[in-house]
GROMACS .gro file of N, CA, C and O in nm:
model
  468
    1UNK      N    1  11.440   2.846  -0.573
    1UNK     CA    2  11.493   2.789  -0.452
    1UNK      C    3  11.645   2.788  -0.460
    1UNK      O    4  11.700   2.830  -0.562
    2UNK      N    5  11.706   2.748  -0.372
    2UNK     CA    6  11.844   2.752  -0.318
    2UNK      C    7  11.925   2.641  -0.390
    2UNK      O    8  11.859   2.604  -0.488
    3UNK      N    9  12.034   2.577  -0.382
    3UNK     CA   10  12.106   2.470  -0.471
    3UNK      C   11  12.071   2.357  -0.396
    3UNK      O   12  12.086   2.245  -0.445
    4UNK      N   13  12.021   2.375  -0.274
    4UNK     CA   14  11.906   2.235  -0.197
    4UNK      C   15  11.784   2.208  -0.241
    4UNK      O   16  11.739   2.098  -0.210
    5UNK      N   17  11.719   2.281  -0.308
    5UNK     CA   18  11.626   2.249  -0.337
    5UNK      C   19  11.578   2.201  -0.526
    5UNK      O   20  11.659   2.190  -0.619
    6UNK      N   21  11.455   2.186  -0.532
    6UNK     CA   22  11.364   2.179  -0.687
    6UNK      C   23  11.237   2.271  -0.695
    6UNK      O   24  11.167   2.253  -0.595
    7UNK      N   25  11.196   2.346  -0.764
    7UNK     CA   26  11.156   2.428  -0.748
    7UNK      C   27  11.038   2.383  -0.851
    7UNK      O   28  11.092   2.311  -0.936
    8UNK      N   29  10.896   2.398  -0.878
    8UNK     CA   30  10.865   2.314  -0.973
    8UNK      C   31  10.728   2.354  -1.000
    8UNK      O   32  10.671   2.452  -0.953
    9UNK      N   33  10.662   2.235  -1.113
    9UNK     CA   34  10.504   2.273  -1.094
    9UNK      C   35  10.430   2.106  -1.131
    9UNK      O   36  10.482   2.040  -1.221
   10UNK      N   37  10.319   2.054  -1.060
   10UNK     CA   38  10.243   1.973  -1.087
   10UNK      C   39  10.096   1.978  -1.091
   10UNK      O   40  10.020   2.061  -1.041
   11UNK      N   41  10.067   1.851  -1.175
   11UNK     CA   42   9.929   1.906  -1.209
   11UNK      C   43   9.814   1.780  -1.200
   11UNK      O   44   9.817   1.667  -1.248
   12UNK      N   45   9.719   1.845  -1.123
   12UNK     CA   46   9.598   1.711  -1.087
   12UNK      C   47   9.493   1.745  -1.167
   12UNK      O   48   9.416   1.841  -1.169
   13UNK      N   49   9.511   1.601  -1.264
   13UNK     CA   50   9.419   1.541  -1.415
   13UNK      C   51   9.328   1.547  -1.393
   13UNK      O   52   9.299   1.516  -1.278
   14UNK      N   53   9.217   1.591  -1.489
   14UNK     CA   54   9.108   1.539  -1.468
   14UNK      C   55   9.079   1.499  -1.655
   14UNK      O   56   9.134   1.543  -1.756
   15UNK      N   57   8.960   1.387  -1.633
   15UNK     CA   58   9.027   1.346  -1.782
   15UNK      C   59   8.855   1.293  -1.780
   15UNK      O   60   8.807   1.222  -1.692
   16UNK      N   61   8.798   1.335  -1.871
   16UNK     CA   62   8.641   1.294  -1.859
   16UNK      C   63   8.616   1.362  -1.712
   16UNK      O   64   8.663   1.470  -1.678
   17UNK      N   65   8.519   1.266  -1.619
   17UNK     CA   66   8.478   1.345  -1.528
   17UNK      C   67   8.533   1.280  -1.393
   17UNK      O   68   8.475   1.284  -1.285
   18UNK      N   69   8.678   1.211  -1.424
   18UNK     CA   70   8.723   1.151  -1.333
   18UNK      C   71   8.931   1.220  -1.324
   18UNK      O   72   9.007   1.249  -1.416
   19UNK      N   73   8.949   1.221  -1.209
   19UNK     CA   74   9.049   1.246  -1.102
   19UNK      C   75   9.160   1.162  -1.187
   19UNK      O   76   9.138   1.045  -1.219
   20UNK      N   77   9.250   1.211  -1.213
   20UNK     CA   78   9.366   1.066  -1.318
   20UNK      C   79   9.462   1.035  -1.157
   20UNK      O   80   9.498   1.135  -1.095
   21UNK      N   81   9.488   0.932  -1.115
   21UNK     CA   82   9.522   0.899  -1.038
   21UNK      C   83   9.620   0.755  -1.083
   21UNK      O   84   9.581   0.691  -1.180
   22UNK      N   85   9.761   0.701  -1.000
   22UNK     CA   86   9.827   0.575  -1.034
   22UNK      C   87  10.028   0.594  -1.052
   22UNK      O   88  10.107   0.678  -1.009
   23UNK      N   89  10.036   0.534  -1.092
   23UNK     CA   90  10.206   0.513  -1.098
   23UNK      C   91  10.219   0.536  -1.245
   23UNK      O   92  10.145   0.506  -1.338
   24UNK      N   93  10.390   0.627  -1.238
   24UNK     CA   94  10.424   0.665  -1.330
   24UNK      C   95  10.492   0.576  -1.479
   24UNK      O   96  10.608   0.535  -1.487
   25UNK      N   97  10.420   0.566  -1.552
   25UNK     CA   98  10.461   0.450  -1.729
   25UNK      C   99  10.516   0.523  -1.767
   25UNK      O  100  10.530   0.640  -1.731
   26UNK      N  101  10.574   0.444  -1.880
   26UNK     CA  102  10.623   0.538  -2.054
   26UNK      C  103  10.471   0.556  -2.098
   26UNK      O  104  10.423   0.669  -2.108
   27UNK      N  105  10.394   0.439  -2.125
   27UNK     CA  106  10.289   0.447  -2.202
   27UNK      C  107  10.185   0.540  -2.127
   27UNK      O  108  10.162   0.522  -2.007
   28UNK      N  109  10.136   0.619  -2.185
   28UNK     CA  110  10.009   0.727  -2.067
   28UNK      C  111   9.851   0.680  -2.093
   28UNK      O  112   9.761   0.699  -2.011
   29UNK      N  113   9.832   0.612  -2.227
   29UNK     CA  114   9.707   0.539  -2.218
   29UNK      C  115   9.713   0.448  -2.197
   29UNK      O  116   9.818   0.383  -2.205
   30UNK      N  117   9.578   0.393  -2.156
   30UNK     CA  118   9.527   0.227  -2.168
   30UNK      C  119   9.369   0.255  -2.142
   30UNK      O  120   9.309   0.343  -2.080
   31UNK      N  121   9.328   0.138  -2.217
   31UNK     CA  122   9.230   0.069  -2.273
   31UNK      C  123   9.154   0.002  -2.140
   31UNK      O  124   9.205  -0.100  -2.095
   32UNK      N  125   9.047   0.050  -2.082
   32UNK     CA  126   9.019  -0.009  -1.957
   32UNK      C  127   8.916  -0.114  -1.995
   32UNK      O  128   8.864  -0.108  -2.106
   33UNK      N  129   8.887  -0.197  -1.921
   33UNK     CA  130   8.769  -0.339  -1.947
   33UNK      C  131   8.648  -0.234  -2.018
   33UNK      O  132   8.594  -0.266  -2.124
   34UNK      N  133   8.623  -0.137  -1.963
   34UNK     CA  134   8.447  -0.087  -1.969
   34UNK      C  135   8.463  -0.060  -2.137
   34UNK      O  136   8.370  -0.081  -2.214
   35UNK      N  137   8.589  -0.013  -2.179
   35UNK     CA  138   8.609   0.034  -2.340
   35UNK      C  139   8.682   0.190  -2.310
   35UNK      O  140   8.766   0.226  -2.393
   36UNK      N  141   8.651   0.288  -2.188
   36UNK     CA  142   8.665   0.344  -2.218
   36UNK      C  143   8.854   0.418  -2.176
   36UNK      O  144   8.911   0.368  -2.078
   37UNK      N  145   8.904   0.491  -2.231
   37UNK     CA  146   9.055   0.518  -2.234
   37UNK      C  147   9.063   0.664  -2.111
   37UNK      O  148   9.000   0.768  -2.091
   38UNK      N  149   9.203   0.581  -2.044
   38UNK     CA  150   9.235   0.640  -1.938
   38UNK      C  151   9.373   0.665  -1.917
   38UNK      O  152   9.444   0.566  -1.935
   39UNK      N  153   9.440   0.786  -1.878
   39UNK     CA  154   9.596   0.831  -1.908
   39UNK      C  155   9.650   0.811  -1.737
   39UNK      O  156   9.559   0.858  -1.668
   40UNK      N  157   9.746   0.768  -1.660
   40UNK     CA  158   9.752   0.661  -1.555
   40UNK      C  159   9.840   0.767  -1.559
   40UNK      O  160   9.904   0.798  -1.660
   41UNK      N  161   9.852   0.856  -1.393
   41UNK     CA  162  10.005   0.933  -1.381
   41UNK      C  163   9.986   0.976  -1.255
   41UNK      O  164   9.887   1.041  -1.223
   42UNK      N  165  10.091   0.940  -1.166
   42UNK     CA  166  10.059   0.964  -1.055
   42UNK      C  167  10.076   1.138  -1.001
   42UNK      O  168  10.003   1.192  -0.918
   43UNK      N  169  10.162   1.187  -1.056
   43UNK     CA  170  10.183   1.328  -1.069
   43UNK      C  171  10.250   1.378  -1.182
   43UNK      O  172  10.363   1.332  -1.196
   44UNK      N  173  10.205   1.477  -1.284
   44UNK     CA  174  10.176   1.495  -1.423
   44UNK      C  175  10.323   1.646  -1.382
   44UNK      O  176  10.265   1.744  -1.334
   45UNK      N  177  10.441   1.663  -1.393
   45UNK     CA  178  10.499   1.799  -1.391
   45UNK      C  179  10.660   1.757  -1.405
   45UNK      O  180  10.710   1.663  -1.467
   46UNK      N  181  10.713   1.850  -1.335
   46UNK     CA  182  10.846   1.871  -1.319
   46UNK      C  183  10.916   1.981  -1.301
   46UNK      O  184  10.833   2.071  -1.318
   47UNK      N  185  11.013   2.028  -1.278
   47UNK     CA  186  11.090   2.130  -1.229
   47UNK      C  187  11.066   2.227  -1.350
   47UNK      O  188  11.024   2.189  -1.459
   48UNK      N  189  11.099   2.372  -1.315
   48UNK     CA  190  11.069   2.450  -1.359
   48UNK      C  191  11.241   2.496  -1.441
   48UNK      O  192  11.341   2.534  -1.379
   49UNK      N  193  11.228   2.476  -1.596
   49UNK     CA  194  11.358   2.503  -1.659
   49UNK      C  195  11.436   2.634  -1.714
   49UNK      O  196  11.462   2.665  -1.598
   50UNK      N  197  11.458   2.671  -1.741
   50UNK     CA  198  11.520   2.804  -1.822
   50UNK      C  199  11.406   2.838  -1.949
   50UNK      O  200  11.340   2.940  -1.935
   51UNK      N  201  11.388   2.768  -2.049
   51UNK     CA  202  11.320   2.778  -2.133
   51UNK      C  203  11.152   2.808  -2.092
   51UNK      O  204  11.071   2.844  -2.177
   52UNK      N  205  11.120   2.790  -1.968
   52UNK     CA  206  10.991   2.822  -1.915
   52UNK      C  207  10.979   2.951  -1.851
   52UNK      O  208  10.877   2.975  -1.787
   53UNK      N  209  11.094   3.061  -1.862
   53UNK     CA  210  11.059   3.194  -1.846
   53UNK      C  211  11.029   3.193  -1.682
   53UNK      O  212  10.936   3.270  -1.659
   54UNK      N  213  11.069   3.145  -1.589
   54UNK     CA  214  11.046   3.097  -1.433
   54UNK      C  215  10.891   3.087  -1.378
   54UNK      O  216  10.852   3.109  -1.263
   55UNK      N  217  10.783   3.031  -1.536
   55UNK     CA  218  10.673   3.030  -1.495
   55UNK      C  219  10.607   2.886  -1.507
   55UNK      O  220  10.578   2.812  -1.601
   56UNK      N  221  10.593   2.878  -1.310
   56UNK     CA  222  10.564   2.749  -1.311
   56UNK      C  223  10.466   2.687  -1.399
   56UNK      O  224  10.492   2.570  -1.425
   57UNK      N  225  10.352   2.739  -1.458
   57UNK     CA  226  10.254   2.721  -1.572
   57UNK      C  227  10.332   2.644  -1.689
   57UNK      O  228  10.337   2.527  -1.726
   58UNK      N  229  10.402   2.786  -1.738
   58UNK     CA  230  10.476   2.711  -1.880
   58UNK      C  231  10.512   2.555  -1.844
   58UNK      O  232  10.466   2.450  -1.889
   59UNK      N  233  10.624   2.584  -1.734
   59UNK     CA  234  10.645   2.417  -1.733
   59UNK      C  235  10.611   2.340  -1.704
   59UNK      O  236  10.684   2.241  -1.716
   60UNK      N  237  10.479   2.321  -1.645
   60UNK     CA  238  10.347   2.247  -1.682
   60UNK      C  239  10.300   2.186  -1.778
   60UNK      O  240  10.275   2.066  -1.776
   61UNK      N  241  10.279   2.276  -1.892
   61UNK     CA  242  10.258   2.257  -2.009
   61UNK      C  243  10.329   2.205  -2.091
   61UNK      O  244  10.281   2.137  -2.182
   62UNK      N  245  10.491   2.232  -2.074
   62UNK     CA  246  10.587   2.186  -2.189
   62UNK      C  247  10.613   2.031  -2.135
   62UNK      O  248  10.643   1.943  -2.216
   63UNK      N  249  10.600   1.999  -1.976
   63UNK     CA  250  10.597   1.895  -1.938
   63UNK      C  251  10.472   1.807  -1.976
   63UNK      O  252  10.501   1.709  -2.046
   64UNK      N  253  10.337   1.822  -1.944
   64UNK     CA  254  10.241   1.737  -2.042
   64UNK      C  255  10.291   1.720  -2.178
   64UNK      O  256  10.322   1.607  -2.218
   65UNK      N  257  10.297   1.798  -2.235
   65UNK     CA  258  10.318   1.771  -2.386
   65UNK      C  259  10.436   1.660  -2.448
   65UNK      O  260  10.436   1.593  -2.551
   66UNK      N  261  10.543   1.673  -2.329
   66UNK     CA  262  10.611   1.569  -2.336
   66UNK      C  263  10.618   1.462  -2.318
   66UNK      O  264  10.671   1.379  -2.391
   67UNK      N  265  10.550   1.440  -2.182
   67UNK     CA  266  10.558   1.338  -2.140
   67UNK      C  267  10.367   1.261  -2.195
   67UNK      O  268  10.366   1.138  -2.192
   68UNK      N  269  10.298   1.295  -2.218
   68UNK     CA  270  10.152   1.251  -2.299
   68UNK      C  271  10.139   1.287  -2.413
   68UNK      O  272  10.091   1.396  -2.444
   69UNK      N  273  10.194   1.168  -2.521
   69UNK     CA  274  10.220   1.173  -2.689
   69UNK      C  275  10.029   1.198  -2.737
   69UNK      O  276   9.929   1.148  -2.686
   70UNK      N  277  10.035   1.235  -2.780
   70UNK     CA  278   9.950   1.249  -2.912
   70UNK      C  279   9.815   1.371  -2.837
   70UNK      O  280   9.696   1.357  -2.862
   71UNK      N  281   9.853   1.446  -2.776
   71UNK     CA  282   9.771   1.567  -2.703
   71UNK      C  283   9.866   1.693  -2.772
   71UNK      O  284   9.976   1.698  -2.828
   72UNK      N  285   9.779   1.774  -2.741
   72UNK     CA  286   9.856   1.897  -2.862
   72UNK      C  287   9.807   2.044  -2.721
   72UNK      O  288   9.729   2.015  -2.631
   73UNK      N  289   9.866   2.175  -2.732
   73UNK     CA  290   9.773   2.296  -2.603
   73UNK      C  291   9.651   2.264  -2.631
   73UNK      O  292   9.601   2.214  -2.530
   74UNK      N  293   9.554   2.270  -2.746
   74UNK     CA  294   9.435   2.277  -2.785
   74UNK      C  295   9.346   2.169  -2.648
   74UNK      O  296   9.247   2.210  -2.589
   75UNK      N  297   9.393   2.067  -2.628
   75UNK     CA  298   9.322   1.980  -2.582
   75UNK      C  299   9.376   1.998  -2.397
   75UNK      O  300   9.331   1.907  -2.328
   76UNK      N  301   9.448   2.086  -2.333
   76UNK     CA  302   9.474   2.110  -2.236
   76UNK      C  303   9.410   2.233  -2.189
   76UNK      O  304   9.444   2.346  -2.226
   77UNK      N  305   9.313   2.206  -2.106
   77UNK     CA  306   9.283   2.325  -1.965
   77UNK      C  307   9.330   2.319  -1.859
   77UNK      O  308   9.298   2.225  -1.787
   78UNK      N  309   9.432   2.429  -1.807
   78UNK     CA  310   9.477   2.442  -1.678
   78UNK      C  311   9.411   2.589  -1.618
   78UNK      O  312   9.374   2.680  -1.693
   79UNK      N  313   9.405   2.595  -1.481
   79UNK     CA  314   9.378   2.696  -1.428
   79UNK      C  315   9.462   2.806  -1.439
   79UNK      O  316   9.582   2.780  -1.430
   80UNK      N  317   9.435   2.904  -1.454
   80UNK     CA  318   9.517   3.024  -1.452
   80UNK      C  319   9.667   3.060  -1.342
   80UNK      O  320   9.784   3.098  -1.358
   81UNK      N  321   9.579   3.023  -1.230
   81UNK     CA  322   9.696   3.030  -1.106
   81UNK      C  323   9.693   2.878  -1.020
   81UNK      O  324   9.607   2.791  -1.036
   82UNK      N  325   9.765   2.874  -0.962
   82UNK     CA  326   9.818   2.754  -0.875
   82UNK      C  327   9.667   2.740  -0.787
   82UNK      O  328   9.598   2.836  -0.754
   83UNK      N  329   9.635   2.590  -0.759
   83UNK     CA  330   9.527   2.585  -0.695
   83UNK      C  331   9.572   2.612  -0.526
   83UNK      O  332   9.519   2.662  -0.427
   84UNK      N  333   9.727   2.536  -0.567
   84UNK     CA  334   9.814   2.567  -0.425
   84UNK      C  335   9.911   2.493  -0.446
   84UNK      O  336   9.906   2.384  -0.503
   85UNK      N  337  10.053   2.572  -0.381
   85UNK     CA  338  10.200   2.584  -0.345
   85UNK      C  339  10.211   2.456  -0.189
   85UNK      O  340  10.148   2.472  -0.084
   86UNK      N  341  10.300   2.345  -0.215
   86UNK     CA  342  10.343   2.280  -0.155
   86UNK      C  343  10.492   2.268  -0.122
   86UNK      O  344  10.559   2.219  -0.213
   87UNK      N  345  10.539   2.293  -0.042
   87UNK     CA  346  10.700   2.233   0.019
   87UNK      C  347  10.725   2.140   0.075
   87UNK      O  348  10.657   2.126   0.177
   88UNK      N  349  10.810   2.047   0.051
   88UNK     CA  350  10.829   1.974   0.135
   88UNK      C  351  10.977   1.894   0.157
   88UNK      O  352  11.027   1.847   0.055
   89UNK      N  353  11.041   1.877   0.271
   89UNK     CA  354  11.212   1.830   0.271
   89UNK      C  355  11.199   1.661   0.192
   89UNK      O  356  11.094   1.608   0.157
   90UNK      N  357  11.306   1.616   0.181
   90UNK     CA  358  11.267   1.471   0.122
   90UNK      C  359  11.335   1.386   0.213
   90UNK      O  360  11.379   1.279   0.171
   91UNK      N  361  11.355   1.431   0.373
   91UNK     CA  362  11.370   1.361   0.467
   91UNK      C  363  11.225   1.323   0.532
   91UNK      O  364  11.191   1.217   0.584
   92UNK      N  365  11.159   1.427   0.515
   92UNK     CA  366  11.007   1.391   0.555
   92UNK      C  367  10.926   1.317   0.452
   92UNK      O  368  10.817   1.260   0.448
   93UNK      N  369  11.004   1.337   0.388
   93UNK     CA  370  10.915   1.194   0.260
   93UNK      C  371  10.938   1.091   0.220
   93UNK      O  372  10.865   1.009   0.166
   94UNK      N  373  11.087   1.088   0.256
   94UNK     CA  374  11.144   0.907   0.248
   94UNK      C  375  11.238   0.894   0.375
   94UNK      O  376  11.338   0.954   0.414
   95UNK      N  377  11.167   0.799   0.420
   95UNK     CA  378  11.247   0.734   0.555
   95UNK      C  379  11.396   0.724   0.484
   95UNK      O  380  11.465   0.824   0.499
   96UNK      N  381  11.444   0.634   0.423
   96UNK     CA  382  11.574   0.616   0.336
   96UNK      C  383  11.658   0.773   0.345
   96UNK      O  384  11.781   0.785   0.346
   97UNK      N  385  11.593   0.846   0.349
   97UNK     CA  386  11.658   0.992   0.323
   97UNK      C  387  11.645   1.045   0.439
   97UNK      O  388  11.533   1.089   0.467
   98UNK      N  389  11.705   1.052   0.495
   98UNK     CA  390  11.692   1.133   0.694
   98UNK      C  391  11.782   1.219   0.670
   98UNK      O  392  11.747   1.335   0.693
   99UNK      N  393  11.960   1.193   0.603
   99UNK     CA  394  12.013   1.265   0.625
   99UNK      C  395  12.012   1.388   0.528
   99UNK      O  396  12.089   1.482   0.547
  100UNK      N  397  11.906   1.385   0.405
  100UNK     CA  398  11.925   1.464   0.295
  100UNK      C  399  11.832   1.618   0.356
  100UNK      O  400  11.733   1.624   0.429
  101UNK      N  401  11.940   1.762   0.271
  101UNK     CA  402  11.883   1.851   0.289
  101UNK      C  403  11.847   1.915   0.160
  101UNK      O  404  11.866   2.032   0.128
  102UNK      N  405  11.783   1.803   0.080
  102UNK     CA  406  11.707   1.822  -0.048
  102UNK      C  407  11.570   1.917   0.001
  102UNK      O  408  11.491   1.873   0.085
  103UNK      N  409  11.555   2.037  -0.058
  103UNK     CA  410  11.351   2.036  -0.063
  103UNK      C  411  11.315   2.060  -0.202
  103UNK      O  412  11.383   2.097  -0.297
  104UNK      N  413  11.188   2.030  -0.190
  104UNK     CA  414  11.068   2.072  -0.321
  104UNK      C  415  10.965   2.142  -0.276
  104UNK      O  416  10.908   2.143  -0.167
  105UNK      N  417  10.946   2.201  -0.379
  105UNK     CA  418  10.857   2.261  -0.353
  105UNK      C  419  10.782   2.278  -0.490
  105UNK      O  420  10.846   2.252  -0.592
  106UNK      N  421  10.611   2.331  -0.503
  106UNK     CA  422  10.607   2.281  -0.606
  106UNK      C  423  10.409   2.381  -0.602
  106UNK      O  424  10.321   2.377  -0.516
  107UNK      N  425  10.413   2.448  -0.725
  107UNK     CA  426  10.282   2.512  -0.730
  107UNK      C  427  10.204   2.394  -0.824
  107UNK      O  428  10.245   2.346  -0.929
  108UNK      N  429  10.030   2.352  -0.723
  108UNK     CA  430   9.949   2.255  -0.816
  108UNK      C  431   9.867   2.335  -0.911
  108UNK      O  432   9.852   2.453  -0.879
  109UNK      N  433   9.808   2.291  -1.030
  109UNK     CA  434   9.727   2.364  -1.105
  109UNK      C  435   9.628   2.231  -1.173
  109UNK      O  436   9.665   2.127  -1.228
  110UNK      N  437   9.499   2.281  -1.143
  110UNK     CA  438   9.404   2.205  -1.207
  110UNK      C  439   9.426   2.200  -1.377
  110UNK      O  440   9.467   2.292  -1.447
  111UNK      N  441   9.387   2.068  -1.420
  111UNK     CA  442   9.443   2.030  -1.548
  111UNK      C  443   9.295   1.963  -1.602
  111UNK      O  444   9.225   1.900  -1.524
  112UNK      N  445   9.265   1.980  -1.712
  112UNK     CA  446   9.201   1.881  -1.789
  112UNK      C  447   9.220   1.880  -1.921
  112UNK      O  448   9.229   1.964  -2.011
  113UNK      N  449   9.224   1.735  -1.906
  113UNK     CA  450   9.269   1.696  -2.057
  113UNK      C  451   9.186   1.625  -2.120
  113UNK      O  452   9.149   1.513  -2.086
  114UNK      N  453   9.133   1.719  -2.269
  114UNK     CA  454   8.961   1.687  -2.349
  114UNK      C  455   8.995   1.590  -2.434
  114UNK      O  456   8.897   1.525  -2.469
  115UNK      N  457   9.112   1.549  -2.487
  115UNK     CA  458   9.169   1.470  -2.599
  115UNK      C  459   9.070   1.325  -2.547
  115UNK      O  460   9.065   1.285  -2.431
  116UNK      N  461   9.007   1.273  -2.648
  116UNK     CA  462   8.968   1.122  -2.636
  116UNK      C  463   9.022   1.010  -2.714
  116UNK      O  464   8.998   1.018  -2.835
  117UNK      N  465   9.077   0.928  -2.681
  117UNK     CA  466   9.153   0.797  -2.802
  117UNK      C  467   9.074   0.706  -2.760
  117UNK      O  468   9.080   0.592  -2.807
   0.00000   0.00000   0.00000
């Protein structure tokens, strides 16, 4: 993208046989009442860097790994290609921002993550 925009990749969890859904922590687990462990992220990515070869995938990956401690590639399945490419201005996404000519844009890729703690 242009010097207006972020150009990027995110990724929708699936973690057991459930959808990871919630607001973004430092900490990525917790311990739910039932016993069993759940990684809380409301959108799992980030912009696409130099070191990722301009493939939104890589930085997918180098982004999980960073940001969810104790998961290693082994325990990550992503889809091959984008499930789907989103744009969007960030005047249409935050009232607060009307006058900004920020965009994103951003390829999704199905994710699951087998790691159990």
């Amino acid at each position: 993208m242009d010097d207006e925009g972020v150009f990027g990749a995110e990724g929708i969890v699936i973690h057991g046989d459930k959808i990871v859904l919630g607001m973004q922590k430092p900490k990525r687990w917790y311990q739910l009442k039932n016993g069993e462990t759940a990684s809380i992220v409301k959108t799992l990515g980030g912009a696409v860097e130099e070191e990722d070869n301009k493939s939104t995938r890589n930085a997918l990956i180098r982004e999980i790994l960073e940001e969810v401690k104790g998961i290693t590639t082994n325990d990550i399945k992503m889809s091959r290609k984008p499930v789907f490419t989103k744009e969007i201005k960030m005047k249409d996404l935050n009232p607060y921002e009307k006058n900004s000519d920020l965009k994103m844009k951003a390829d999704f890729y199905l994710i699951e993550i087998s790691r159990f703690f």
